[in-house]
Amino acid sequence: AAGEIGDLQSRLTILNLKPESERDEDYKKKIESVTSEILQRRKTLIEKETSYMTLFNHTADIKAQNRAILWYVLNLTQFKDNSKKNAEFEWLFPGKTFEAKEAAMFDYEENKNEIYEKCYSKLASIISYWFFTSNTEKEEFDRIIGEIDGTIPTE
C-alpha cells in the first residue's frame, strides 16, 4: 500500500508540472482523481496501522495483566499442612524474588506437585476476579470458589 501511494504521488507530481493555464477539464479531473486515490489509500493505510497498533497494545496489556496476576499468586499464597502437629502457614512458592518463586512454580508444574495442581487455577481465577473488578465482598469470592469446586451451580 505504501508503494502504491508513492507511485500515485509521483504521478501527481508529474501531472502538476503542467502549468495550470494549460490544463483542460479532463486534465484537472485526472489530478483530482489521483489526489482522491492518494487520500483514500492513505486513509486505508492509517486504518491498518491503527488496527495493528491496537492489536499490539492489547497484546502487551494482556501480557502485563497476566504477569501482575501471576505476581499476586506467587507472592500472596500460603498453605497450612494440617497433617503436621502445630502446623504453621508456609509460602507455597518459596524464594525471595519473583524469579525464584516463578522457578518454584515451574518446578511444581513439571513434578506434578499435588498442592499446586489442586489450587493454582482456583487461585488464578480468584485473583483475576479481584484484579478486574471492584467487588471485594467475601460472599462473592465464596460463590466463585463454590462454582470452581462444583458445590454451587454456575449462573
Tab-separated table of C-alpha atoms in Angstrom:
chain	number	residue	atom	x	y	z
A	1	ALA	CA	0.000	0.000	0.000
A	2	ALA	CA	2.815	2.433	0.836
A	3	GLY	CA	4.499	1.661	-2.501
A	4	GLU	CA	1.252	2.337	-4.342
A	5	ILE	CA	0.927	5.669	-2.554
A	6	GLY	CA	4.468	6.523	-3.630
A	7	ASP	CA	3.642	5.672	-7.252
A	8	LEU	CA	0.490	7.791	-7.116
A	9	GLN	CA	2.425	10.644	-5.502
A	10	SER	CA	4.971	10.502	-8.350
A	11	ARG	CA	2.156	10.516	-10.892
A	12	LEU	CA	0.564	13.543	-9.193
A	13	THR	CA	3.892	15.378	-9.180
A	14	ILE	CA	4.255	14.779	-12.916
A	15	LEU	CA	0.670	15.920	-13.553
A	16	ASN	CA	1.250	19.084	-11.517
A	17	LEU	CA	4.271	20.006	-13.676
A	18	LYS	CA	1.928	21.235	-16.382
A	19	PRO	CA	1.091	24.919	-15.799
A	20	GLU	CA	-2.481	25.489	-14.581
A	21	SER	CA	-3.220	27.733	-17.528
A	22	GLU	CA	-2.611	24.793	-19.909
A	23	ARG	CA	-4.834	22.285	-18.055
A	24	ASP	CA	-8.219	21.405	-19.545
A	25	GLU	CA	-11.145	19.939	-17.565
A	26	ASP	CA	-10.121	16.310	-18.250
A	27	TYR	CA	-6.597	17.041	-17.050
A	28	LYS	CA	-7.929	18.692	-13.866
A	29	LYS	CA	-10.171	15.664	-13.291
A	30	LYS	CA	-7.104	13.370	-13.595
A	31	ILE	CA	-5.347	15.433	-10.918
A	32	GLU	CA	-8.438	15.299	-8.686
A	33	SER	CA	-8.765	11.560	-9.274
A	34	VAL	CA	-5.130	10.849	-8.397
A	35	THR	CA	-5.346	13.148	-5.352
A	36	SER	CA	-8.522	11.398	-4.218
A	37	GLU	CA	-6.897	7.987	-4.721
A	38	ILE	CA	-3.868	9.061	-2.656
A	39	LEU	CA	-6.110	10.253	0.159
A	40	GLN	CA	-8.141	7.036	0.082
A	41	ARG	CA	-5.008	4.855	0.133
A	42	ARG	CA	-3.529	6.907	2.992
A	43	LYS	CA	-6.764	6.529	4.946
A	44	THR	CA	-6.714	2.759	4.391
A	45	LEU	CA	-3.048	2.580	5.400
A	46	ILE	CA	-3.684	4.614	8.561
A	47	GLU	CA	-6.640	2.382	9.471
A	48	LYS	CA	-4.481	-0.732	9.067
A	49	GLU	CA	-1.645	0.776	11.095
A	50	THR	CA	-4.086	1.803	13.817
A	51	SER	CA	-5.577	-1.681	13.832
A	52	TYR	CA	-2.118	-3.249	14.201
A	53	MET	CA	-1.159	-0.800	16.941
A	54	THR	CA	-4.366	-1.593	18.821
A	55	LEU	CA	-3.677	-5.311	18.472
A	56	PHE	CA	-0.091	-4.977	19.709
A	57	ASN	CA	-1.108	-2.696	22.581
A	58	HIS	CA	-3.875	-5.102	23.535
A	59	THR	CA	-1.418	-7.997	23.461
A	60	ALA	CA	1.086	-6.063	25.589
A	61	ASP	CA	-1.663	-5.082	28.028
A	62	ILE	CA	-2.817	-8.686	28.352
A	63	LYS	CA	0.745	-9.873	28.989
A	64	ALA	CA	1.232	-7.194	31.641
A	65	GLN	CA	-2.072	-8.085	33.311
A	66	ASN	CA	-1.181	-11.780	33.318
A	67	ARG	CA	2.223	-11.015	34.866
A	68	ALA	CA	0.556	-8.883	37.551
A	69	ILE	CA	-1.888	-11.670	38.383
A	70	LEU	CA	0.982	-14.169	38.497
A	71	TRP	CA	2.880	-11.827	40.828
A	72	TYR	CA	-0.061	-11.783	43.234
A	73	VAL	CA	-0.427	-15.571	43.123
A	74	LEU	CA	3.282	-16.150	43.727
A	75	ASN	CA	3.654	-13.559	46.479
A	76	LEU	CA	0.435	-13.990	48.451
A	77	THR	CA	-0.198	-17.741	48.501
A	78	GLN	CA	0.306	-19.620	51.732
A	79	PHE	CA	-0.874	-23.044	52.845
A	80	LYS	CA	-1.105	-24.989	56.064
A	81	ASP	CA	-0.350	-28.711	56.225
A	82	ASN	CA	-2.860	-29.920	58.814
A	83	SER	CA	-1.291	-33.386	58.820
A	84	LYS	CA	1.621	-31.873	60.778
A	85	LYS	CA	1.369	-31.215	64.500
A	86	ASN	CA	1.346	-27.473	65.302
A	87	ALA	CA	1.310	-26.669	61.608
A	88	GLU	CA	2.087	-23.091	60.612
A	89	PHE	CA	1.254	-21.341	57.367
A	90	GLU	CA	4.025	-21.707	54.792
A	91	TRP	CA	4.634	-19.955	51.489
A	92	LEU	CA	3.537	-22.154	48.618
A	93	PHE	CA	6.149	-20.585	46.359
A	94	PRO	CA	9.432	-20.255	48.263
A	95	GLY	CA	12.046	-17.713	47.288
A	96	LYS	CA	12.908	-14.089	47.848
A	97	THR	CA	12.488	-12.860	44.268
A	98	PHE	CA	9.735	-13.119	41.702
A	99	GLU	CA	12.061	-15.172	39.505
A	100	ALA	CA	12.797	-17.658	42.307
A	101	LYS	CA	9.095	-18.045	43.092
A	102	GLU	CA	8.319	-18.461	39.388
A	103	ALA	CA	11.035	-21.133	39.135
A	104	ALA	CA	9.386	-22.960	42.058
A	105	MET	CA	6.049	-22.788	40.223
A	106	PHE	CA	7.598	-24.251	37.063
A	107	ASP	CA	9.174	-26.990	39.184
A	108	TYR	CA	5.767	-27.763	40.725
A	109	GLU	CA	4.212	-27.967	37.262
A	110	GLU	CA	6.943	-30.247	35.977
A	111	ASN	CA	6.880	-32.546	39.014
A	112	LYS	CA	3.071	-32.565	39.367
A	113	ASN	CA	3.063	-31.095	42.892
A	114	GLU	CA	-0.257	-32.128	44.467
A	115	ILE	CA	-0.952	-28.891	46.356
A	116	TYR	CA	-0.066	-26.780	43.332
A	117	GLU	CA	-2.254	-28.836	40.995
A	118	LYS	CA	-5.223	-28.591	43.365
A	119	CYS	CA	-5.085	-24.867	43.943
A	120	TYR	CA	-3.309	-22.922	41.177
A	121	SER	CA	-6.205	-22.481	38.751
A	122	LYS	CA	-8.517	-21.613	41.646
A	123	LEU	CA	-6.039	-19.023	42.943
A	124	ALA	CA	-5.557	-17.528	39.481
A	125	SER	CA	-9.338	-17.315	38.984
A	126	ILE	CA	-9.953	-15.633	42.319
A	127	ILE	CA	-7.112	-13.156	41.929
A	128	SER	CA	-8.174	-12.416	38.343
A	129	TYR	CA	-11.697	-11.682	39.545
A	130	TRP	CA	-10.354	-9.381	42.239
A	131	PHE	CA	-7.925	-7.730	39.789
A	132	PHE	CA	-10.539	-6.960	37.125
A	133	THR	CA	-13.493	-5.973	39.327
A	134	SER	CA	-14.068	-3.681	42.228
A	135	ASN	CA	-16.145	-6.271	44.077
A	136	THR	CA	-14.291	-7.454	47.160
A	137	GLU	CA	-17.214	-8.929	49.073
A	138	LYS	CA	-16.430	-12.216	50.822
A	139	GLU	CA	-19.750	-13.669	49.671
A	140	GLU	CA	-18.813	-13.123	46.031
A	141	PHE	CA	-15.478	-14.889	46.498
A	142	ASP	CA	-17.233	-17.738	48.322
A	143	ARG	CA	-19.638	-18.041	45.368
A	144	ILE	CA	-16.754	-18.151	42.869
A	145	ILE	CA	-14.919	-20.779	44.914
A	146	GLY	CA	-18.137	-22.809	45.148
A	147	GLU	CA	-18.597	-22.614	41.367
A	148	ILE	CA	-14.994	-23.697	40.780
A	149	ASP	CA	-15.328	-26.570	43.278
A	150	GLY	CA	-18.699	-27.562	41.825
A	151	THR	CA	-20.572	-27.106	45.102
A	152	ILE	CA	-22.575	-24.148	43.740
A	153	PRO	CA	-24.119	-24.198	40.249
A	154	THR	CA	-22.765	-21.567	37.857
A	155	GLU	CA	-25.053	-18.684	36.984
